[in-house]
Structures are given as structure tokens and as C-alpha cells.
Coordinates of C-alpha atoms in Angstrom, one line a residue:
Chain A
X1 CA 44.8 19.3 177.9
X2 CA 42.9 22.3 178.8
X3 CA 44.9 24.5 176.5
X4 CA 44.1 22.0 173.6
X5 CA 40.5 22.0 174.3
X6 CA 40.3 25.9 174.6
X7 CA 42.2 26.1 171.2
X8 CA 39.6 23.8 169.7
X9 CA 36.9 25.9 171.2
X10 CA 38.5 28.9 169.5
X11 CA 38.4 27.0 166.2
X12 CA 34.8 26.2 166.5
X13 CA 33.9 29.9 167.0
X14 CA 36.0 30.9 163.9
X15 CA 34.0 28.3 161.7
X16 CA 30.6 29.0 163.2
X17 CA 29.4 31.3 160.3
X18 CA 31.5 30.0 157.5
X19 CA 29.7 29.8 154.3
X20 CA 32.2 27.3 153.1
X21 CA 31.0 24.8 155.7
X22 CA 27.5 24.6 154.1
X23 CA 29.2 24.6 150.4
X24 CA 31.2 21.6 151.2
X25 CA 28.1 19.7 152.6
X26 CA 26.1 20.7 149.4
X27 CA 29.1 19.7 147.2
X28 CA 29.7 16.4 148.7
X29 CA 26.0 15.7 149.1
X30 CA 25.7 15.6 145.4
X31 CA 27.1 12.0 145.3
X32 CA 24.1 10.4 147.0
X33 CA 21.7 12.4 144.9
X34 CA 23.5 11.3 141.8
X35 CA 23.3 7.7 143.2
X36 CA 19.5 8.1 143.5
X37 CA 19.1 9.3 140.1
X38 CA 21.1 6.2 139.0
X39 CA 18.7 3.9 141.0
X40 CA 15.7 5.7 139.3
X41 CA 17.2 5.0 135.9
X42 CA 18.0 1.3 136.4
X43 CA 14.8 0.8 138.1
X44 CA 12.8 2.2 135.2
X45 CA 13.8 0.6 131.7
X46 CA 12.0 3.5 129.9
X47 CA 14.0 6.0 131.8
X48 CA 17.1 3.9 131.2
X49 CA 16.4 4.2 127.5
X50 CA 15.8 7.9 127.5
X51 CA 18.7 8.9 130.0
X52 CA 21.4 8.7 127.3
X53 CA 24.7 9.7 129.0
X54 CA 23.6 9.2 132.5
X55 CA 22.3 5.5 131.8
X56 CA 25.7 4.8 130.0
X57 CA 27.5 6.0 133.0
X58 CA 25.4 3.8 135.3
X59 CA 25.9 0.9 133.0
X60 CA 29.7 1.4 132.8
X61 CA 29.8 1.3 136.6
X62 CA 27.7 -1.7 136.6
X63 CA 25.3 0.1 138.8
X64 CA 22.3 -2.0 140.0
X65 CA 19.4 -1.0 142.0
X66 CA 20.4 -2.4 145.4
X67 CA 22.2 -1.3 148.5
X68 CA 25.5 -2.9 147.7
X69 CA 25.7 -0.9 144.5
X70 CA 24.6 2.3 146.1
X71 CA 27.0 2.0 149.0
X72 CA 29.6 1.1 146.5
X73 CA 29.1 4.5 144.7
X74 CA 28.9 6.4 148.0
X75 CA 32.3 4.9 149.1
X76 CA 34.0 5.8 145.6
X77 CA 32.6 9.2 146.1
X78 CA 34.7 9.4 149.3
X79 CA 37.8 7.8 147.9
X80 CA 37.8 9.9 144.7
X81 CA 35.6 13.0 145.3
X82 CA 36.7 13.1 149.1
X83 CA 40.3 13.9 147.9
X84 CA 38.9 17.1 146.3
X85 CA 36.5 18.0 148.8
X86 CA 38.5 17.2 152.0
X87 CA 41.4 19.0 150.3
X88 CA 39.3 22.0 149.9
X89 CA 38.3 21.7 153.7
X90 CA 42.1 21.7 154.7
X91 CA 42.9 24.3 152.5
X92 CA 40.2 26.5 154.0
X93 CA 41.0 25.8 157.6
X94 CA 44.6 26.2 157.3
X95 CA 44.9 28.9 154.3
X96 CA 42.2 31.3 155.7
X97 CA 44.2 32.7 158.5
X98 CA 46.6 34.1 155.9
X99 CA 43.7 35.1 153.5
X100 CA 41.9 36.8 156.5
X101 CA 45.0 38.3 157.6
X102 CA 44.7 36.7 161.2
X103 CA 47.8 34.4 161.1
X104 CA 50.1 36.8 162.9
X105 CA 47.6 37.1 165.7
X106 CA 48.1 33.3 166.4
X107 CA 51.8 33.3 166.9
X108 CA 52.8 34.9 170.0
X109 CA 50.1 33.5 172.5
X110 CA 50.2 31.4 175.6
X111 CA 48.6 28.6 173.6
X112 CA 51.4 27.1 171.5
X113 CA 51.5 27.1 167.9
X114 CA 51.5 23.4 167.8
X115 CA 48.3 23.2 169.8
X116 CA 46.8 25.7 167.6
X117 CA 47.6 23.5 164.6
X118 CA 46.3 20.3 166.4
X119 CA 43.1 22.1 167.0
X120 CA 42.8 22.8 163.3
X121 CA 43.7 19.2 162.4
X122 CA 41.0 18.1 164.8
X123 CA 38.3 20.3 163.2
X124 CA 39.6 19.1 159.8
X125 CA 38.9 15.4 161.0
X126 CA 35.5 16.3 162.5
X127 CA 34.4 18.2 159.5
X128 CA 35.3 15.4 157.1
X129 CA 33.6 12.8 159.2
X130 CA 30.6 15.1 159.3
X131 CA 30.6 15.3 155.6
X132 CA 30.9 11.5 155.2
X133 CA 28.0 10.8 157.8
X134 CA 25.8 13.4 156.3
X135 CA 26.2 11.7 152.8
X136 CA 25.5 8.3 154.5
X137 CA 22.3 9.6 156.1
X138 CA 21.3 11.2 152.8
X139 CA 22.0 7.9 151.1
X140 CA 19.9 5.9 153.6
X141 CA 17.1 8.4 153.2
X142 CA 17.3 8.2 149.4
X143 CA 17.7 4.4 149.3
X144 CA 14.9 3.9 151.6
X145 CA 12.5 6.5 149.8
X146 CA 13.3 4.5 146.5
X147 CA 12.5 1.3 148.1
X148 CA 15.6 -0.5 147.5
X149 CA 15.5 -4.1 148.4
X150 CA 16.0 -4.8 152.0
X151 CA 19.7 -5.9 152.2
X152 CA 21.0 -9.1 154.1
X153 CA 22.4 -8.0 157.5
X154 CA 25.7 -9.8 156.6
X155 CA 26.6 -7.6 153.6
X156 CA 25.9 -4.3 155.6
X157 CA 28.9 -4.5 157.9
X158 CA 31.5 -5.0 155.2
X159 CA 29.8 -2.2 153.1
X160 CA 30.1 0.1 156.1
X161 CA 33.6 -1.1 157.0
X162 CA 34.7 -0.3 153.4
X163 CA 33.0 3.1 153.5
X164 CA 34.6 4.3 156.8
X165 CA 38.1 2.7 156.0
X166 CA 37.9 4.7 152.7
X167 CA 37.1 7.8 154.8
X168 CA 40.1 7.3 157.0
X169 CA 42.4 6.8 154.2
X170 CA 41.2 10.0 152.4
X171 CA 41.3 12.1 155.6
X172 CA 44.9 10.8 156.1
X173 CA 45.9 11.8 152.8
X174 CA 44.5 15.4 153.1
X175 CA 46.9 16.3 156.1
X176 CA 49.9 17.3 153.9
X177 CA 47.6 20.1 152.3
X178 CA 47.8 21.9 155.6
X179 CA 51.7 22.4 155.0
X180 CA 51.0 23.9 151.6
X181 CA 48.5 26.2 152.9
X182 CA 51.0 27.5 155.4
X183 CA 53.9 27.5 153.3
X184 CA 51.9 29.1 150.6
X185 CA 50.2 31.4 152.9
X186 CA 46.8 31.2 151.6
X187 CA 44.3 29.1 149.5
X188 CA 46.1 29.1 146.1
X189 CA 49.0 26.8 146.8
X190 CA 47.1 24.1 148.7
X191 CA 44.2 24.1 146.1
X192 CA 46.7 23.9 143.3
X193 CA 48.3 20.9 145.1
X194 CA 44.9 19.2 145.4
X195 CA 44.3 19.7 141.8
X196 CA 47.8 18.3 140.8
X197 CA 47.3 15.3 143.0
X198 CA 43.8 14.4 141.5
X199 CA 45.4 14.5 138.1
X200 CA 48.4 12.4 139.1
X201 CA 46.2 10.1 141.0
X202 CA 44.1 9.3 138.0
X203 CA 47.1 9.1 135.6
X204 CA 49.3 6.9 137.8
X205 CA 46.3 4.8 138.9
X206 CA 45.6 4.0 135.1
X207 CA 49.2 2.9 134.7
X208 CA 48.9 0.4 137.3
X209 CA 51.1 2.0 139.8
X210 CA 48.6 3.6 141.8
X211 CA 49.0 1.4 144.9
X212 CA 52.3 3.0 145.4
X213 CA 51.0 6.7 144.9
X214 CA 49.4 7.9 148.2
X215 CA 46.8 10.1 146.7
X216 CA 45.5 7.2 144.4
X217 CA 45.1 4.7 147.3
X218 CA 41.9 5.9 148.8
X219 CA 40.3 5.7 145.4
X220 CA 41.5 2.3 144.8
X221 CA 40.5 1.2 148.1
X222 CA 37.0 2.5 147.5
X223 CA 36.8 0.3 144.3
X224 CA 36.9 3.2 141.9
X225 CA 39.8 1.3 140.0
X226 CA 38.0 -1.8 139.8
X227 CA 40.4 -4.8 140.1
X228 CA 43.3 -2.6 141.1
X229 CA 42.1 -2.8 144.6
X230 CA 43.7 -6.1 144.7
X231 CA 47.1 -4.5 144.2
X232 CA 46.9 -2.6 147.4
X233 CA 49.3 -4.2 150.0
X234 CA 51.0 -3.2 153.3
X235 CA 53.5 -1.1 151.5
X236 CA 50.7 0.8 150.0
X237 CA 49.2 1.7 153.4
X238 CA 52.6 2.3 154.9
X239 CA 53.2 5.0 152.1
X240 CA 50.1 6.6 152.8
X241 CA 50.6 6.7 156.5
X242 CA 54.2 7.9 156.2
X243 CA 52.9 10.8 153.7
X244 CA 50.4 11.8 156.4
X245 CA 53.0 11.8 159.2
X246 CA 55.3 13.7 157.0
X247 CA 52.7 16.1 156.1
X248 CA 51.8 16.8 159.7
X249 CA 55.5 17.1 160.9
X250 CA 56.4 19.5 157.9
X251 CA 53.2 21.7 159.1
X252 CA 54.2 21.9 162.5
X253 CA 58.0 22.3 162.0
X254 CA 57.5 25.0 159.3
X255 CA 54.9 26.9 161.5
X256 CA 57.1 26.9 164.5
X257 CA 60.4 27.7 162.8
X258 CA 60.0 29.6 159.7
X259 CA 60.0 33.3 159.6
X260 CA 56.4 34.6 159.5
X261 CA 56.4 38.0 157.6
X262 CA 52.6 38.0 156.6
Chain B
X1 CA 63.8 46.5 185.3
X2 CA 64.3 46.4 181.5
X3 CA 61.2 45.2 179.9
X4 CA 62.7 45.1 176.5
X5 CA 66.5 44.5 175.9
X6 CA 67.9 43.9 172.3
X7 CA 71.4 43.3 171.7
X8 CA 73.0 43.7 168.2
X9 CA 69.8 42.6 166.8
X10 CA 70.5 41.9 163.0
X11 CA 68.2 40.4 160.3
X12 CA 68.8 40.3 156.6
X13 CA 66.1 39.5 153.8
X14 CA 68.5 38.5 150.9
X15 CA 71.3 41.1 150.9
X16 CA 68.7 43.9 152.3
X17 CA 69.3 44.6 156.1
X18 CA 65.9 44.9 157.7
X19 CA 67.5 45.2 161.0
X20 CA 71.2 46.3 161.4
X21 CA 72.8 45.8 164.8
X22 CA 69.9 47.3 166.7
X23 CA 70.4 47.5 170.6
X24 CA 67.6 49.2 172.5
X25 CA 66.6 49.2 176.1
X26 CA 63.1 49.9 177.4
X27 CA 62.3 50.3 181.0
X28 CA 59.3 49.4 183.0
X29 CA 56.5 52.2 182.6
X30 CA 58.2 53.9 179.6
X31 CA 56.4 54.6 176.3
X32 CA 59.2 54.1 173.7
X33 CA 58.3 55.3 170.2
X34 CA 60.0 53.7 167.3
X35 CA 60.0 55.9 164.3
X36 CA 61.0 55.4 160.7
X37 CA 59.8 55.7 157.1
X38 CA 57.8 52.8 155.6
X39 CA 60.1 50.0 154.9
X40 CA 62.8 51.4 157.5
X41 CA 62.5 48.1 159.5
X42 CA 60.0 48.8 162.1
X43 CA 57.8 46.0 161.6
X44 CA 60.6 43.4 161.1
X45 CA 61.9 44.6 164.6
X46 CA 58.4 44.2 166.1
X47 CA 58.0 40.8 164.6
X48 CA 61.5 39.8 166.0
X49 CA 60.3 41.1 169.4
X50 CA 57.3 38.7 169.0
X51 CA 59.2 35.8 168.1
X52 CA 57.7 35.8 164.6
X53 CA 60.9 36.3 162.8
X54 CA 64.2 34.9 163.9
X55 CA 67.1 37.3 164.0
X56 CA 70.3 36.4 162.1
X57 CA 72.4 37.7 164.9
X58 CA 72.0 39.2 168.2
X59 CA 69.3 38.3 171.0
X60 CA 66.1 39.6 172.6
X61 CA 65.2 39.6 176.2
X62 CA 61.8 40.5 177.5
X63 CA 61.2 40.8 181.1
X64 CA 64.7 39.6 181.6
X65 CA 64.1 36.4 179.9
X66 CA 65.7 35.5 176.7
X67 CA 63.1 35.1 174.0
X68 CA 63.3 31.5 173.0
X69 CA 60.9 28.8 171.8
X70 CA 60.5 28.3 175.6
X71 CA 59.5 31.9 176.5
X72 CA 56.3 31.6 178.5
X73 CA 55.2 35.2 179.3
X74 CA 53.1 35.7 176.2
X75 CA 50.1 36.8 178.5
X76 CA 52.2 39.6 179.7
X77 CA 52.3 40.9 176.3
X78 CA 49.7 42.5 174.1
X79 CA 50.3 43.2 170.4
X80 CA 49.2 44.7 167.2
X81 CA 51.2 44.1 164.1
X82 CA 50.6 46.1 160.9
X83 CA 46.9 46.3 159.7
X84 CA 44.5 44.8 162.3
X85 CA 42.5 42.1 160.7
X86 CA 39.7 40.0 162.2
X87 CA 37.7 37.1 161.2
X88 CA 35.2 38.8 158.9
X89 CA 32.2 36.7 159.6
X90 CA 32.5 37.0 163.2
X91 CA 31.1 39.8 165.5
X92 CA 33.3 42.1 167.6
X93 CA 32.5 40.0 170.7
X94 CA 33.1 36.6 169.0
X95 CA 36.3 37.8 167.5
X96 CA 37.4 38.8 171.1
X97 CA 36.1 35.2 172.4
X98 CA 38.6 33.6 169.9
X99 CA 41.5 35.3 171.6
X100 CA 39.9 35.0 175.2
X101 CA 40.2 31.1 174.6
X102 CA 43.6 31.2 173.0
X103 CA 44.8 33.5 175.9
X104 CA 43.5 30.9 178.3
X105 CA 41.6 33.8 180.2
X106 CA 39.2 33.1 183.0
X107 CA 37.2 36.2 183.6
X108 CA 34.6 36.6 180.8
X109 CA 34.0 40.2 182.0
X110 CA 37.2 41.1 180.3
X111 CA 35.5 41.0 177.0
X112 CA 32.7 43.5 178.0
X113 CA 35.2 45.7 179.9
X114 CA 37.5 46.1 176.8
X115 CA 34.5 46.7 174.4
X116 CA 33.3 49.3 176.6
X117 CA 36.8 51.0 177.1
X118 CA 37.3 51.1 173.3
X119 CA 33.9 52.4 172.7
X120 CA 32.8 49.3 170.6
X121 CA 29.7 48.7 172.6
X122 CA 27.4 49.8 169.8
X123 CA 29.3 47.6 167.4
X124 CA 29.7 44.6 169.5
X125 CA 27.3 42.4 167.7
X126 CA 28.2 43.7 164.4
X127 CA 30.3 41.5 162.1
X128 CA 34.0 42.6 161.7
X129 CA 33.7 42.8 158.0
X130 CA 31.2 45.7 158.2
X131 CA 33.1 47.9 160.6
X132 CA 34.8 51.1 159.7
X133 CA 38.6 51.2 159.3
X134 CA 38.7 53.1 162.7
X135 CA 36.6 50.6 164.4
X136 CA 38.6 47.7 163.0
X137 CA 41.7 49.6 164.5
X138 CA 39.7 49.7 167.8
X139 CA 39.0 46.1 167.6
X140 CA 42.7 45.2 167.0
X141 CA 43.5 47.2 170.0
X142 CA 40.9 45.5 172.1
X143 CA 42.6 42.2 171.2
X144 CA 46.0 43.7 172.3
X145 CA 44.5 45.2 175.7
X146 CA 41.9 42.8 176.6
X147 CA 44.1 40.7 179.0
X148 CA 45.6 43.6 180.8
X149 CA 49.3 43.2 179.4
X150 CA 52.4 44.4 181.1
X151 CA 53.9 45.2 177.9
X152 CA 52.2 46.5 174.7
X153 CA 54.0 46.3 171.4
X154 CA 51.9 48.1 168.9
X155 CA 52.9 48.7 165.2
X156 CA 51.2 52.1 163.9
X157 CA 48.4 52.0 166.4
X158 CA 46.7 55.3 165.3
X159 CA 46.5 54.3 161.6
X160 CA 42.9 54.7 160.5
X161 CA 41.7 56.4 163.6
X162 CA 39.8 59.7 163.4
X163 CA 41.2 62.7 165.4
X164 CA 38.9 61.8 168.3
X165 CA 40.0 58.3 168.1
X166 CA 43.7 59.3 168.1
X167 CA 43.3 61.6 171.2
X168 CA 41.5 58.5 173.1
X169 CA 44.2 56.1 172.1
X170 CA 46.9 58.5 173.1
X171 CA 45.2 59.1 176.6
X172 CA 44.6 55.4 176.9
X173 CA 48.2 54.6 176.3
X174 CA 49.4 57.1 178.7
X175 CA 47.0 56.0 181.3
X176 CA 48.4 52.3 180.8
X177 CA 51.8 53.7 181.3
X178 CA 50.9 55.6 184.4
X179 CA 49.7 52.3 185.8
X180 CA 52.8 50.7 185.2
X181 CA 52.5 49.1 181.9
X182 CA 55.3 49.5 179.2
X183 CA 54.6 50.6 175.7
X184 CA 56.7 50.1 172.6
X185 CA 55.0 51.6 169.6
X186 CA 56.1 52.3 166.1
X187 CA 55.0 55.1 163.8
X188 CA 56.0 57.1 160.7
X189 CA 54.6 60.2 162.2
X190 CA 57.0 62.0 164.6
X191 CA 54.4 64.6 165.6
X192 CA 52.2 62.0 167.0
X193 CA 55.0 59.9 168.7
X194 CA 56.2 62.8 170.3
X195 CA 53.0 63.5 172.0
X196 CA 52.8 60.0 173.6
X197 CA 56.4 58.8 174.0
X198 CA 59.0 59.5 176.7
X199 CA 61.8 58.2 174.5
X200 CA 62.0 58.0 170.8
X201 CA 64.3 55.8 168.5
X202 CA 64.7 56.7 164.8
X203 CA 65.2 53.8 162.4
X204 CA 66.4 54.3 158.9
X205 CA 67.5 51.5 156.5
X206 CA 67.5 48.9 159.3
X207 CA 69.9 51.1 161.6
X208 CA 69.0 52.9 164.7
X209 CA 70.2 56.5 163.8
X210 CA 69.2 58.3 166.9
X211 CA 67.8 57.7 170.3
X212 CA 66.7 60.6 172.4
X213 CA 64.1 61.6 175.2
X214 CA 61.3 63.9 174.3
X215 CA 63.0 66.7 176.2
X216 CA 66.1 66.2 174.0
X217 CA 64.0 66.2 170.9
X218 CA 62.6 69.6 171.8
X219 CA 66.1 70.8 172.6
X220 CA 67.3 69.8 169.2
X221 CA 64.8 71.3 167.1
X222 CA 65.9 74.3 165.1
X223 CA 64.5 77.4 166.6
X224 CA 64.9 81.1 165.4
X225 CA 63.2 84.5 165.8
X226 CA 61.7 85.8 162.4
X227 CA 61.3 89.6 162.0
X228 CA 59.9 92.0 159.5
X229 CA 60.3 95.8 159.5
X230 CA 59.8 98.7 157.2
X231 CA 63.5 98.6 156.4
X232 CA 64.8 95.1 156.8
X233 CA 68.4 95.9 155.5
X234 CA 68.9 98.7 158.1
X235 CA 67.4 96.5 160.8
X236 CA 69.9 93.7 160.1
X237 CA 72.8 96.2 160.6
X238 CA 71.3 97.4 163.8
X239 CA 71.0 93.8 165.0
X240 CA 74.4 92.8 164.2
X241 CA 76.0 95.8 165.8
X242 CA 74.1 94.7 168.8
X243 CA 75.8 91.3 168.7
X244 CA 72.7 89.4 167.4
X245 CA 73.4 86.6 164.7
X246 CA 70.9 88.1 162.1
X247 CA 70.6 87.4 158.3
X248 CA 68.2 88.5 155.6
X249 CA 66.4 85.6 153.8
X250 CA 65.2 85.3 150.2
X251 CA 61.8 85.9 151.6
X252 CA 62.8 89.4 152.9
X253 CA 62.7 88.4 156.4
X254 CA 65.3 88.6 159.2
X255 CA 66.1 85.5 160.9
X256 CA 67.9 85.8 164.4
X257 CA 69.3 82.5 165.7
X258 CA 71.0 83.6 169.1
X259 CA 69.9 81.6 172.0
X260 CA 69.4 84.9 174.0
X261 CA 67.2 86.2 171.1
X262 CA 65.0 83.0 171.4
X263 CA 64.9 83.2 175.1
X264 CA 63.7 86.8 175.1
X265 CA 62.3 87.9 171.8
X266 CA 60.8 91.1 173.6
X267 CA 64.4 92.6 173.7
X268 CA 64.5 92.4 169.8
X269 CA 61.2 94.5 169.6
X270 CA 62.5 96.8 172.2
X271 CA 65.7 97.4 170.2
X272 CA 64.1 97.8 166.8
X273 CA 61.7 100.5 168.4
X274 CA 64.5 102.4 169.9
X275 CA 66.4 102.4 166.5
X276 CA 63.1 103.7 165.0
X277 CA 62.4 100.5 163.1
X278 CA 59.3 99.3 164.9
X279 CA 58.7 95.4 163.8
X280 CA 55.7 94.6 161.7
X281 CA 56.1 91.0 162.7
X282 CA 58.1 89.0 165.4
X283 CA 57.5 85.3 166.0
X284 CA 59.4 82.3 167.3
X285 CA 59.8 79.7 164.4
X286 CA 60.2 76.1 165.7
X287 CA 61.3 73.4 163.2
X288 CA 58.5 71.1 162.3
X289 CA 58.9 67.7 163.6
X290 CA 58.7 66.0 160.2
X291 CA 61.5 68.2 159.1
X292 CA 63.6 67.3 162.0
X293 CA 63.0 63.6 161.2
X294 CA 64.0 64.1 157.6
X295 CA 67.1 66.1 158.3
X296 CA 68.2 63.5 160.9
X297 CA 67.9 60.4 158.5
X298 CA 69.4 62.4 155.6
X299 CA 72.4 63.3 157.7
X300 CA 72.9 59.6 158.2
X301 CA 72.7 58.9 154.4

């Protein structure tokens, strides 16, 4: 356990001054700001008339000026945008060792390769959780500032539950990206994989089979697919969990056994 | 005790042999220089020694223990493979802290000590990305040496260092070997390796073509006496009649290759003066180490 903690501390030192860290918070933080703009538009009929495209988007999403609608938007940002942003985080954490040329320095140490990977996965989870908590706090600030009507306490709990379950599902589906970073020895392969999964997630969800495509599941759960959320069943969650486990095992086995020539 | 022992180590990348049946034995306290052209297979061998690449055939023992996934003496080994890279946004101290943690070390003084030893004190708070090539190399060496390993495996350790840095690293490695550490280093510069190593292995196209001590290397270098007189043709005749093996070169110089002549060149001068052919020039030519190296690998082709 001590080795695992020290590996985690080493990962924290590595990420201390990462510009990417702040870039992901800024990118992910656009969602609650966008939600705030929607609130302003729907709260003001004149603005609604002038806002054009944004107003149309807000109306298409049946966006209303209340906490339920705002939380729904934040949850969808996690389920859809999270696949991209969390994927970017995973690509960075695992791919940087090859881009920085430091991967070879992690392979022949008293701390095992598996523990080093576990530390990276832990940083990935912590980073993603920090992103969603940050969005939640920004959302609460904006919602309070824009004087959204005080919600009934009984709707808050299910909204928060949906938000964090979507987070959990999105984090799980980001795990296989680590394999592509290590196999592709850098950022390109995992980022390409993220882009592909995003495209396929949209297409497959639109055809009605998204409940069996792991990368569509967080988005569907978040409500981004509307009524398709009802299609999610135990098989859907099992597929997602199995994809996560397969991704983790592939990453560990590949890093432990493949020839490391870079 | 043999610190490194490889037995018929073979590795192919596709159909190209990167390491072909290599067996080497490195004893405790020895500095073993591994020499080869770029692409000869030096780095592949080093990566195999460090468990980064699995051999197709053969085996490796470090400290008399087979190198398997269960090998647990990594803290007795320090290494530097190819270009030493560091985390660019971290300072020298922070970079070392990362490996301090991953090596499970418990004495924070080790970081300051190695910074001082490798003369990085003025740069310890500087980010790695602003370091010069030479200081990046020093940082790479600091990572390899910080935990005072018993075995150092260094791939081209003097790359990028200035002459002063080269001398410092040479002295540092010699000092470590004197204190009982074993050093295995690769280079493509024979001249440099011959100044550090006790024993040298020459690799070419994945094969170990020669293994010799520094003394044997010195003995194997071609040596000859080169002479110039006012009448070289006549001088050659006089030398031949005195049983010297002498020949006139295209440069109009006389080359004498007898071991007796090489041992006592003053006898040549004396003989030529007596024959009224006083030498304008007499010097002992020793084959350049690089030429010896190229000659060795070409003979094996």
C-alpha cells in the first residue's frame, strides 16, 4: 500500500504545473456558463426573440428557467461532453510519458508497472471528479446569481444522483483510452479513438441501438437522447462495465508484457 | 560475483537481428564498455538487461538472479537509456522527487547530495525544459545515481556533455567503480570508452565481434616507426640490410614495423646517423582507436 501511495504522490508531482489541467477545467466549465446564458434567454422574452440560434437551441432542449432544467443540462454535459473531456484527460495522463520521453524511466523500478498504472488511473478518476464538482459549483453560483426559483428538496436528490451516476458511467468508459495511449505511444492514437467513439456514439444512438454501445450509454443516461434513456437495461450497464474492465486489463497486460522500445 | 551474465541472448525485430547470440559476463567493480555503431544493437541489449524488451532466446541474470517479472533488485540498478528526458514543466529537484518516490527512498538528503555531486545546484529550481543539453544529461545521470546503485547501466552517458563534463563523468564513474559499483556503458566512441572501461565488447549487426581488456586493446593497435631522411631509398636499403622490416610509402616516408624497432626507436636514429643518413623525422605512429574499431567490424563483415 505504501508503494501505491508513493506512486500516487509521484503522479501528483508530475501534474503539478500541467497547463492541460487548467485547460480542461476551462473547457468543461463552458457548460454551466452556456446554461447560464440559456437561463438569461428564457427569463427574458425580449432576449429570447433576439438570441436567434441560441434561443432555438434552448427551445429545442425544452430548456426552462429552473434548477431541474439547469441540472439536466449539466448532467448532459457530463454524459456527452465528458466523453470528450475525460478522454482528453486520460490521453494526457497516459500518453504524456511517451510524448515527454519519460516512459522508459518508469519500467525498471521497485514500484511495479501495475502500481504506476493504478496511480495514473487514480489521478484520472480524481481529475474527472474535480471537473464535475467544479461544474456543479459553477452551476450553483450561476443559478443562485440568476435567482432560479428555490427547488423543492425532494427533486434535488434525484438530480444530484443522476449527475453523479452519469459521471461514474463516463469515467468508466474513459478507462480503455489508457490502452490506446500506451499502445499508440503518445496522444494521437487515444485522441483519435475518442473522436471515433464520439462520432459512433451519436450515430449508433440515433439508430436506436445506443443502449448496447458503451460510449453512447453515459449520454443516454444523462437524458441527452431523450426517451432513449428508457432503453437502458442491465445488459447496457454490464456492457459498459465489461468494456471498462477489458480496457483496464488490456492496459496493464500490454504495459507489463509488450516490448518497450520507445 | 558476476553482476551481469547473459547467455546466448537473441532478439529479432522482424527478420533483422538486433541481438544475435550475445553472451557477456561482467564482474563486480568492473567498468564494461559496450561499443558499436549506431543501430548495432547496443540499446536493444541495454533494454533487455533492464527488462524492457524480452529476448526471443537466451537468458539474463543480474546479481546471480534470473531476470524475470519477479526480479526485485531494481533499487540496486541505476540506468540511463538513450536521450535522457525529464518532465519539462518540473524543476530539477521536482524531477528527482518523482523518482525518489517511485524508488521508495527514505532519505531526502539523497536529492540534494546528487544535485551537488552533478553540479546542478545553480539549476535545481529551474524547469527541465530550459536546461541545456549538457545539464539535461546531468539530470539523467542524477536520476540514475541518486539511490547509489550497485550496478549502473548507461547508454551513451557522455552524449551532449562539454569536455569538462566528459572528464567529470569519467572521474565519477571511475570513482564509483573503485568503491565497488559495477558500470556497464555503451558508446560509439572507442576513444572515450577506452579511457573509462576495464573491458570492452564490440558489437556489430547484433553480434559480439570482439571482447578484450583495455591492455589487450593497446597491444592490438597497429604501431610503426615512421622515418624521413634526405635519401629515403638508400635509407630503406640500409634498414633492410640491418634486418629491419622497412618499406617506402606513397607519401615518401619509411615505415618500420619490427617490434624491436618500436621498442627502441633510438636504435634506428643511431643506425641512420652512422650510415650518414641522419633522420629528419622519427616518430612512433599508433593506430587511431576509431580506425581500429572500423577495421575490427569490417574484418567480421
